[in-house]
mmCIF file of C-alpha atoms and ligand atoms in Angstrom:
data_model
loop_
_atom_site.group_PDB
_atom_site.id
_atom_site.type_symbol
_atom_site.label_atom_id
_atom_site.label_comp_id
_atom_site.label_asym_id
_atom_site.label_seq_id
_atom_site.Cartn_x
_atom_site.Cartn_y
_atom_site.Cartn_z
ATOM 1 C CA UNK Z 1204 3.392 17.879 -31.614
ATOM 2 C CA UNK Z 1205 2.581 14.796 -30.048
ATOM 3 C CA UNK Z 1206 -0.430 13.476 -29.286
ATOM 4 C CA UNK Z 1207 -1.059 12.708 -25.372
ATOM 5 C CA UNK Z 1208 -3.916 11.635 -23.041
ATOM 6 C CA UNK Z 1209 -4.525 13.509 -19.619
ATOM 7 C CA UNK Z 1210 -6.973 12.062 -17.087
ATOM 8 C CA UNK Z 1211 -9.402 14.725 -16.328
ATOM 9 C CA UNK Z 1212 -11.944 14.598 -13.362
ATOM 10 C CA UNK Z 1213 -15.101 16.686 -13.244
ATOM 11 C CA UNK Z 1214 -15.220 16.917 -9.455
ATOM 12 C CA UNK Z 1215 -18.298 16.869 -7.004
ATOM 13 C CA UNK Z 1216 -18.704 20.471 -7.071
ATOM 14 C CA UNK Z 1217 -18.937 20.360 -10.967
ATOM 15 C CA UNK Z 1218 -21.177 17.781 -10.741
ATOM 16 C CA UNK Z 1219 -23.932 19.076 -8.205
ATOM 17 C CA UNK Z 1220 -23.633 22.428 -10.015
ATOM 18 C CA UNK Z 1221 -25.282 20.664 -12.818
ATOM 19 C CA UNK Z 1222 -22.301 21.941 -14.970
ATOM 20 C CA UNK Z 1223 -21.283 18.762 -16.661
ATOM 21 C CA UNK Z 1224 -22.836 19.141 -20.104
ATOM 22 C CA UNK Z 1225 -20.954 22.932 -20.373
ATOM 23 C CA UNK Z 1226 -17.859 21.997 -19.020
ATOM 24 C CA UNK Z 1227 -17.718 18.624 -21.455
ATOM 25 C CA UNK Z 1228 -18.960 21.312 -24.662
ATOM 26 C CA UNK Z 1229 -15.705 23.816 -23.518
ATOM 27 C CA UNK Z 1230 -13.584 20.327 -23.521
ATOM 28 C CA UNK Z 1231 -14.639 19.159 -26.913
ATOM 29 C CA UNK Z 1232 -14.786 22.463 -28.054
ATOM 30 C CA UNK Z 1233 -11.280 22.858 -27.457
ATOM 31 C CA UNK Z 1234 -10.233 19.954 -29.611
ATOM 32 C CA UNK Z 1235 -10.092 17.002 -26.705
ATOM 33 C CA UNK Z 1236 -11.443 13.637 -28.322
ATOM 34 C CA UNK Z 1237 -12.969 11.739 -25.203
ATOM 35 C CA UNK Z 1238 -11.328 8.246 -24.890
ATOM 36 C CA UNK Z 1239 -13.303 7.175 -21.595
ATOM 37 C CA UNK Z 1240 -15.615 8.606 -19.375
ATOM 38 C CA UNK Z 1241 -18.072 7.155 -16.233
ATOM 39 C CA UNK Z 1242 -19.676 8.691 -13.205
ATOM 40 C CA UNK Z 1243 -18.708 7.344 -9.754
ATOM 41 C CA UNK Z 1244 -18.588 8.033 -6.210
ATOM 42 C CA UNK Z 1245 -15.404 7.482 -4.575
ATOM 43 C CA UNK Z 1246 -14.929 6.350 -1.058
ATOM 44 C CA UNK Z 1247 -12.689 8.370 1.127
ATOM 45 C CA UNK Z 1248 -10.027 5.730 0.817
ATOM 46 C CA UNK Z 1249 -9.910 6.347 -2.638
ATOM 47 C CA UNK Z 1250 -9.573 9.890 -2.842
ATOM 48 C CA UNK Z 1251 -6.916 9.450 -0.718
ATOM 49 C CA UNK Z 1252 -4.939 7.176 -2.943
ATOM 50 C CA UNK Z 1253 -5.828 9.449 -5.861
ATOM 51 C CA UNK Z 1254 -4.310 12.061 -4.098
ATOM 52 C CA UNK Z 1255 -1.364 10.425 -1.685
ATOM 53 C CA UNK Z 1256 1.088 12.863 -3.431
ATOM 54 C CA UNK Z 1257 -0.729 15.473 -0.992
ATOM 55 C CA UNK Z 1258 -0.904 13.462 2.285
ATOM 56 C CA UNK Z 1259 1.493 15.461 4.201
ATOM 57 C CA UNK Z 1260 -0.565 19.031 2.894
ATOM 58 C CA UNK Z 1261 -2.491 21.031 5.212
ATOM 59 C CA UNK Z 1262 -5.396 20.522 3.073
ATOM 60 C CA UNK Z 1263 -5.275 16.601 2.511
ATOM 61 C CA UNK Z 1264 -8.066 15.761 4.807
ATOM 62 C CA UNK Z 1265 -10.632 18.382 3.510
ATOM 63 C CA UNK Z 1266 -9.868 17.766 -0.107
ATOM 64 C CA UNK Z 1267 -10.215 13.828 0.512
ATOM 65 C CA UNK Z 1268 -13.416 14.499 2.042
ATOM 66 C CA UNK Z 1269 -14.767 16.612 -0.774
ATOM 67 C CA UNK Z 1270 -13.666 14.234 -3.318
ATOM 68 C CA UNK Z 1271 -15.456 11.411 -1.863
ATOM 69 C CA UNK Z 1272 -18.594 13.541 -0.929
ATOM 70 C CA UNK Z 1273 -20.679 12.950 -4.210
ATOM 71 C CA UNK Z 1274 -20.581 11.423 -7.723
ATOM 72 C CA UNK Z 1275 -17.420 12.688 -9.975
ATOM 73 C CA UNK Z 1276 -16.354 11.971 -13.674
ATOM 74 C CA UNK Z 1277 -13.009 10.744 -14.337
ATOM 75 C CA UNK Z 1278 -12.474 11.635 -18.385
ATOM 76 C CA UNK Z 1279 -9.548 10.171 -20.293
ATOM 77 C CA UNK Z 1280 -8.845 12.883 -23.142
ATOM 78 C CA UNK Z 1281 -6.646 12.729 -25.758
ATOM 79 C CA UNK Z 1282 -5.104 15.529 -28.266
ATOM 80 C CA UNK Z 1283 -1.875 16.752 -29.406
ATOM 81 C CA UNK Z 1284 0.033 18.731 -26.384
ATOM 82 C CA UNK Z 1285 -3.382 17.377 -24.367
ATOM 83 C CA UNK Z 1286 -1.329 17.646 -20.857
ATOM 84 C CA UNK Z 1287 -0.382 21.157 -21.239
ATOM 85 C CA UNK Z 1288 -3.524 22.315 -23.290
ATOM 86 C CA UNK Z 1289 -6.004 21.031 -20.817
ATOM 87 C CA UNK Z 1290 -3.815 22.805 -18.046
ATOM 88 C CA UNK Z 1291 -4.472 26.057 -19.837
ATOM 89 C CA UNK Z 1292 -8.054 25.329 -20.538
ATOM 90 C CA UNK Z 1293 -9.034 24.878 -16.885
ATOM 91 C CA UNK Z 1294 -6.530 27.506 -15.473
ATOM 92 C CA UNK Z 1295 -5.189 28.048 -12.177
ATOM 93 C CA UNK Z 1296 -5.713 25.955 -9.238
ATOM 94 C CA UNK Z 1297 -7.311 29.016 -7.474
ATOM 95 C CA UNK Z 1298 -9.859 30.576 -9.438
ATOM 96 C CA UNK Z 1299 -8.865 33.829 -7.768
ATOM 97 C CA UNK Z 1300 -5.722 33.604 -9.746
ATOM 98 C CA UNK Z 1301 -7.272 31.895 -12.891
ATOM 99 C CA UNK Z 1302 -7.011 33.479 -16.321
ATOM 100 C CA UNK Z 1303 -10.453 35.187 -17.458
ATOM 101 C CA UNK Z 1304 -12.547 32.855 -19.806
ATOM 102 C CA UNK Z 1305 -10.778 29.480 -17.956
ATOM 103 C CA UNK Z 1306 -13.142 26.912 -16.521
ATOM 104 C CA UNK Z 1307 -11.976 27.385 -13.110
ATOM 105 C CA UNK Z 1308 -12.184 31.129 -13.502
ATOM 106 C CA UNK Z 1309 -15.775 31.140 -14.581
ATOM 107 C CA UNK Z 1310 -17.231 28.308 -12.386
ATOM 108 C CA UNK Z 1311 -15.066 27.179 -9.462
ATOM 109 C CA UNK Z 1312 -16.287 28.523 -5.948
ATOM 110 C CA UNK Z 1313 -12.634 28.043 -4.135
ATOM 111 C CA UNK Z 1314 -9.222 26.912 -4.441
ATOM 112 C CA UNK Z 1315 -10.535 23.352 -3.303
ATOM 113 C CA UNK Z 1316 -13.699 23.424 -4.741
ATOM 114 C CA UNK Z 1317 -12.560 24.118 -8.314
ATOM 115 C CA UNK Z 1318 -14.687 21.894 -10.679
ATOM 116 C CA UNK Z 1319 -12.088 19.907 -12.614
ATOM 117 C CA UNK Z 1320 -9.001 18.208 -11.972
ATOM 118 C CA UNK Z 1321 -5.913 17.540 -14.965
ATOM 119 C CA UNK Z 1322 -2.927 15.447 -15.139
ATOM 120 C CA UNK Z 1323 0.454 17.904 -14.614
ATOM 121 C CA UNK Z 1324 2.576 15.653 -16.659
ATOM 122 C CA UNK Z 1325 2.199 12.809 -18.927
ATOM 123 C CA UNK Z 1326 3.480 10.255 -16.696
ATOM 124 C CA UNK Z 1327 0.781 11.153 -14.201
ATOM 125 C CA UNK Z 1328 -1.436 11.120 -16.948
ATOM 126 C CA UNK Z 1329 -1.154 7.423 -17.550
ATOM 127 C CA UNK Z 1330 -0.980 6.552 -13.957
ATOM 128 C CA UNK Z 1331 -3.861 8.363 -13.107
ATOM 129 C CA UNK Z 1332 -5.689 6.858 -16.185
ATOM 130 C CA UNK Z 1333 -4.942 3.387 -14.503
ATOM 131 C CA UNK Z 1334 -6.237 4.782 -10.781
ATOM 132 C CA UNK Z 1335 -9.914 4.673 -12.664
ATOM 133 C CA UNK Z 1336 -9.767 2.707 -16.328
ATOM 134 C CA UNK Z 1337 -8.947 -0.468 -17.373
ATOM 135 C CA UNK Z 1338 -7.265 -0.613 -20.753
ATOM 136 C CA UNK Z 1339 -10.320 -2.178 -22.430
ATOM 137 C CA UNK Z 1340 -12.471 0.568 -21.212
ATOM 138 C CA UNK Z 1341 -10.265 3.209 -23.233
ATOM 139 C CA UNK Z 1342 -11.741 3.446 -26.421
ATOM 140 C CA UNK Z 1343 -8.952 3.651 -29.196
ATOM 141 C CA UNK Z 1344 -10.144 5.140 -31.778
ATOM 142 C CA UNK Z 1345 -12.871 7.299 -33.416
ATOM 143 C CA UNK Z 1346 -16.202 5.989 -34.400
ATOM 144 C CA UNK Z 1347 -16.461 3.798 -37.673
ATOM 145 C CA UNK Z 1348 -20.052 5.240 -38.160
ATOM 146 C CA UNK Z 1349 -18.685 8.857 -39.037
HETATM 147 P P1 LIG T 443 -4.165 21.153 -9.594
HETATM 148 O O1 LIG T 443 -2.931 20.199 -10.141
HETATM 149 O O2 LIG T 443 -4.346 22.507 -10.077
HETATM 150 O O3 LIG T 443 -5.235 20.532 -9.236
HETATM 151 O O4 LIG T 443 -3.568 21.505 -8.160
HETATM 152 P P2 LIG T 443 -2.626 20.363 -6.857
HETATM 153 O O5 LIG T 443 -2.206 19.302 -7.943
HETATM 154 O O6 LIG T 443 -1.627 21.426 -6.509
HETATM 155 O O7 LIG T 443 -3.888 20.171 -5.933
HETATM 156 C C1 LIG T 443 -4.936 19.619 -6.085
HETATM 157 C C2 LIG T 443 -6.072 20.073 -5.528
HETATM 158 O O8 LIG T 443 -5.835 19.878 -3.930
HETATM 159 C C3 LIG T 443 -6.564 21.072 -5.998
HETATM 160 O O9 LIG T 443 -7.127 20.945 -7.318
HETATM 161 C C4 LIG T 443 -7.398 21.678 -5.103
HETATM 162 O O10 LIG T 443 -8.574 20.977 -4.994
HETATM 163 C C5 LIG T 443 -6.988 21.368 -3.699
HETATM 164 N N1 LIG T 443 -5.801 22.179 -3.259
HETATM 165 C C6 LIG T 443 -4.616 22.627 -3.815
HETATM 166 N N2 LIG T 443 -4.239 23.528 -2.900
HETATM 167 C C7 LIG T 443 -5.044 23.775 -1.788
HETATM 168 C C8 LIG T 443 -5.277 24.433 -0.554
HETATM 169 O O11 LIG T 443 -4.202 25.724 -0.476
HETATM 170 N N3 LIG T 443 -6.315 24.643 -0.087
HETATM 171 C C9 LIG T 443 -7.452 23.800 -0.161
HETATM 172 N N4 LIG T 443 -8.303 23.892 0.558
HETATM 173 N N5 LIG T 443 -7.273 22.843 -1.429
HETATM 174 C C10 LIG T 443 -6.376 22.891 -1.813
#
């Protein structure tokens, strides 16, 4: 299986609920390597740019208000089969439909405030990573101190 990268975002509800440590633990316990991470607050325009594929959806304005409502944490993750495995770890978009034990099933309050984003394809993973990180901000290898 190919090593892939995916772009996760610990969304503003994850930060607000103080679940950052818990969610990162679950991600690392599932075998994902952290390659880049930072805390930012997106402007409304940045959130609209990130979710531009949804601009015609009825929830677009609410979603981009929410995503720009406070700090969030974009994270670049690497693992074999990262895209699919990460989607499995977080569960379905709607927490009511998410499999028990997934991050969204355990922590999400609603279909909109669903704790975490994950890219849905390798192509989008690349595009979304470039939205938040310059190439030099992505760590290539594990620490040489190991
Ligand atoms: P994802 O790939 O599982 O994050 O889901 P989508 O790409 O379909 O949607 C992007 C984000 O929009 C989701 O993570 C939710 O935060 C939000 N969203 C999706 N569907 C709905 C909806 O029907 N209502 C609302 N309010 N938000 C939604």
